[in-house]
PDB file of C-alpha atoms in Angstrom:
ATOM      1  CA  MET A  16     113.237  94.111  91.209  1.00 46.00           C
ATOM      2  CA  LYS A  17     111.272  95.558  94.102  1.00 47.00           C
ATOM      3  CA  PRO A  18     109.117  93.025  95.992  1.00 48.00           C
ATOM      4  CA  ILE A  19     105.377  93.500  95.824  1.00 48.00           C
ATOM      5  CA  THR A  20     104.108  94.634  99.202  1.00 45.00           C
ATOM      6  CA  PRO A  21     100.818  93.162 100.389  1.00 47.00           C
ATOM      7  CA  ILE A  22      97.792  95.357 100.891  1.00 48.00           C
ATOM      8  CA  THR A  23      97.486  95.981 104.623  1.00 46.00           C
ATOM      9  CA  GLU A  24      94.876  98.490 105.731  1.00 45.00           C
ATOM     10  CA  LYS A  25      93.141  98.409 102.365  1.00 54.00           C
ATOM     11  CA  GLU A  26      92.051  94.772 102.697  1.00 62.00           C
ATOM     12  CA  ASN A  27      88.596  95.823 103.836  1.00 82.00           C
ATOM     13  CA  LEU A  28      87.501  96.526 100.260  1.00 88.00           C
ATOM     14  CA  SER A  29      84.086  95.180  99.300  1.00 89.00           C
ATOM     15  CA  ASP A  30      83.693  92.560  96.578  1.00 90.00           C
ATOM     16  CA  ILE A  31      82.173  95.219  94.305  1.00 90.00           C
ATOM     17  CA  GLN A  32      85.188  97.496  94.810  1.00 91.00           C
ATOM     18  CA  ILE A  33      87.611  94.632  94.144  1.00 92.00           C
ATOM     19  CA  ASP A  34      85.724  93.754  90.942  1.00 91.00           C
ATOM     20  CA  ARG A  35      85.912  97.384  89.803  1.00 91.00           C
ATOM     21  CA  ILE A  36      89.638  97.595  90.552  1.00 93.00           C
ATOM     22  CA  ILE A  37      90.253  94.409  88.546  1.00 92.00           C
ATOM     23  CA  GLU A  38      88.139  95.778  85.692  1.00 91.00           C
ATOM     24  CA  MET A  39      90.062  99.064  85.705  1.00 91.00           C
ATOM     25  CA  ALA A  40      93.396  97.232  85.849  1.00 91.00           C
ATOM     26  CA  TRP A  41      92.471  95.138  82.782  1.00 89.00           C
ATOM     27  CA  GLU A  42      91.400  98.199  80.778  1.00 86.00           C
ATOM     28  CA  ASP A  43      94.211  99.417  78.535  1.00 80.00           C
ATOM     29  CA  ARG A  44      93.421 103.117  78.795  1.00 80.00           C
ATOM     30  CA  THR A  45      92.958 103.309  82.578  1.00 85.00           C
ATOM     31  CA  PRO A  46      96.264 104.279  84.219  1.00 87.00           C
ATOM     32  CA  PHE A  47      97.284 103.196  87.699  1.00 88.00           C
ATOM     33  CA  ASP A  48      96.885 106.833  88.779  1.00 87.00           C
ATOM     34  CA  ALA A  49      93.122 106.571  88.196  1.00 87.00           C
ATOM     35  CA  ILE A  50      92.946 103.555  90.505  1.00 90.00           C
ATOM     36  CA  LYS A  51      95.010 105.411  93.090  1.00 90.00           C
ATOM     37  CA  PHE A  52      92.716 108.437  92.761  1.00 88.00           C
ATOM     38  CA  GLN A  53      89.509 106.409  93.252  1.00 89.00           C
ATOM     39  CA  PHE A  54      90.642 103.720  95.701  1.00 90.00           C
ATOM     40  CA  GLY A  55      93.936 104.883  97.202  1.00 91.00           C
ATOM     41  CA  LEU A  56      95.832 101.811  95.955  1.00 93.00           C
ATOM     42  CA  SER A  57      99.354 102.228  94.616  1.00 92.00           C
ATOM     43  CA  GLU A  58     100.579 100.320  91.576  1.00 90.00           C
ATOM     44  CA  ALA A  59     102.249  97.770  93.872  1.00 92.00           C
ATOM     45  CA  ASP A  60      98.982  97.345  95.807  1.00 94.00           C
ATOM     46  CA  VAL A  61      97.070  96.754  92.561  1.00 93.00           C
ATOM     47  CA  LYS A  62      99.629  94.164  91.468  1.00 92.00           C
ATOM     48  CA  ALA A  63      99.333  92.385  94.837  1.00 94.00           C
ATOM     49  CA  LEU A  64      95.526  92.463  94.635  1.00 95.00           C
ATOM     50  CA  MET A  65      95.567  91.087  91.085  1.00 94.00           C
ATOM     51  CA  LYS A  66      97.964  88.322  92.106  1.00 94.00           C
ATOM     52  CA  ARG A  67      95.732  87.415  95.047  1.00 93.00           C
ATOM     53  CA  GLU A  68      92.405  87.551  93.166  1.00 93.00           C
ATOM     54  CA  LEU A  69      93.266  86.086  89.730  1.00 93.00           C
ATOM     55  CA  LYS A  70      94.376  82.650  88.662  1.00 94.00           C
ATOM     56  CA  PHE A  71      98.149  82.602  88.238  1.00 94.00           C
ATOM     57  CA  SER A  72      97.931  82.201  84.447  1.00 94.00           C
ATOM     58  CA  SER A  73      95.552  85.171  84.199  1.00 93.00           C
ATOM     59  CA  TYR A  74      97.827  87.220  86.436  1.00 94.00           C
ATOM     60  CA  LYS A  75     100.819  86.378  84.209  1.00 94.00           C
ATOM     61  CA  LEU A  76      98.926  87.439  81.066  1.00 93.00           C
ATOM     62  CA  TRP A  77      97.877  90.684  82.754  1.00 92.00           C
ATOM     63  CA  ARG A  78     101.437  91.457  83.881  1.00 92.00           C
ATOM     64  CA  GLU A  79     102.806  90.928  80.370  1.00 90.00           C
ATOM     65  CA  ARG A  80     100.106  93.197  79.014  1.00 88.00           C
ATOM     66  CA  VAL A  81     100.779  95.932  81.577  1.00 87.00           C
ATOM     67  CA  GLU A  82     104.536  95.844  81.032  1.00 85.00           C
ATOM     68  CA  SER A  83     104.152  96.422  77.300  1.00 80.00           C
ATOM     69  CA  SER A  84     101.369  99.012  77.594  1.00 75.00           C
ATOM     70  CA  LYS A  85     102.207 102.676  77.196  1.00 70.00           C
ATOM     71  CA  THR A  86      98.824 103.832  78.443  1.00 66.00           C
ATOM     72  CA  LYS A  87      98.888 102.242  81.925  1.00 68.00           C
ATOM     73  CA  HIS A  88     101.614 104.594  83.135  1.00 59.00           C
ATOM     74  CA  VAL A  89     101.011 108.330  82.878  1.00 59.00           C
ATOM     75  CA  ALA A  90     104.720 109.022  82.376  1.00 59.00           C
ATOM     76  CA  LYS A  91     104.752 106.846  79.224  1.00 56.00           C
ATOM     77  CA  ARG A  92     101.625 108.396  77.689  1.00 55.00           C
ATOM     78  CA  VAL A  93     101.573 110.579  74.628  1.00 57.00           C
ATOM     79  CA  GLU A  94     101.733 114.300  75.468  1.00 62.00           C
ATOM     80  CA  GLY A  95      98.117 115.219  74.643  1.00 58.00           C
ATOM     81  CA  ILE A  96      96.337 112.654  76.846  1.00 54.00           C
ATOM     82  CA  ASP A  97      95.458 114.178  80.199  1.00 57.00           C
ATOM     83  CA  ARG A  98      92.333 112.271  81.241  1.00 56.00           C
ATOM     84  CA  PHE A  99      91.684 108.926  82.951  1.00 55.00           C
ATOM     85  CA  LYS A 100      88.982 107.746  80.589  1.00 55.00           C
ATOM     86  CA  CYS A 101      87.790 108.015  77.037  1.00 55.00           C
ATOM     87  CA  ASN A 102      85.703 111.125  76.477  1.00 54.00           C
ATOM     88  CA  LEU A 103      82.926 108.874  75.123  1.00 52.00           C
ATOM     89  CA  GLN A 104      82.783 106.834  78.348  1.00 54.00           C
ATOM     90  CA  ARG A 105      80.037 107.665  80.836  1.00 54.00           C
ATOM     91  CA  ALA A 106      80.971 109.652  83.925  1.00 57.00           C
ATOM     92  CA  ILE A 107      82.189 107.666  86.925  1.00 55.00           C
ATOM     93  CA  THR A 108      81.522 109.208  90.323  1.00 56.00           C
ATOM     94  CA  ASN A 109      82.247 107.575  93.667  1.00 54.00           C
ATOM     95  CA  ASN A 110      82.842 104.267  91.882  1.00 53.00           C
ATOM     96  CA  LYS A 111      79.341 104.274  90.406  1.00 55.00           C
ATOM     97  CA  ILE A 112      78.841 104.361  86.673  1.00 53.00           C
ATOM     98  CA  SER A 113      75.981 106.546  85.525  1.00 51.00           C
ATOM     99  CA  LYS A 114      73.274 104.725  83.636  1.00 50.00           C
ATOM    100  CA  ARG A 115      72.788 105.310  79.943  1.00 47.00           C
TER     101      ARG A 115
END
């Protein structure tokens, strides 16, 4: 098992950005590639951030959920899914969600 590397230069994320990353990581349909696209964090960086920011029991639950999820990893997804979000979800631009 590869050790989780700590986030180095990316530690200057704002609290709002950290909250959004945690929210995206908890969402079943948001793959790690979407987080990398928006924030530049690799899967290992997201795991380190989650471990640092969540209670240990919450982190454990999240890890179990991610390991069994087929939608968090693009390589495991069904062939026809090629988007980061549900087509019913509002557009997200520059980490801001458009208002309804």
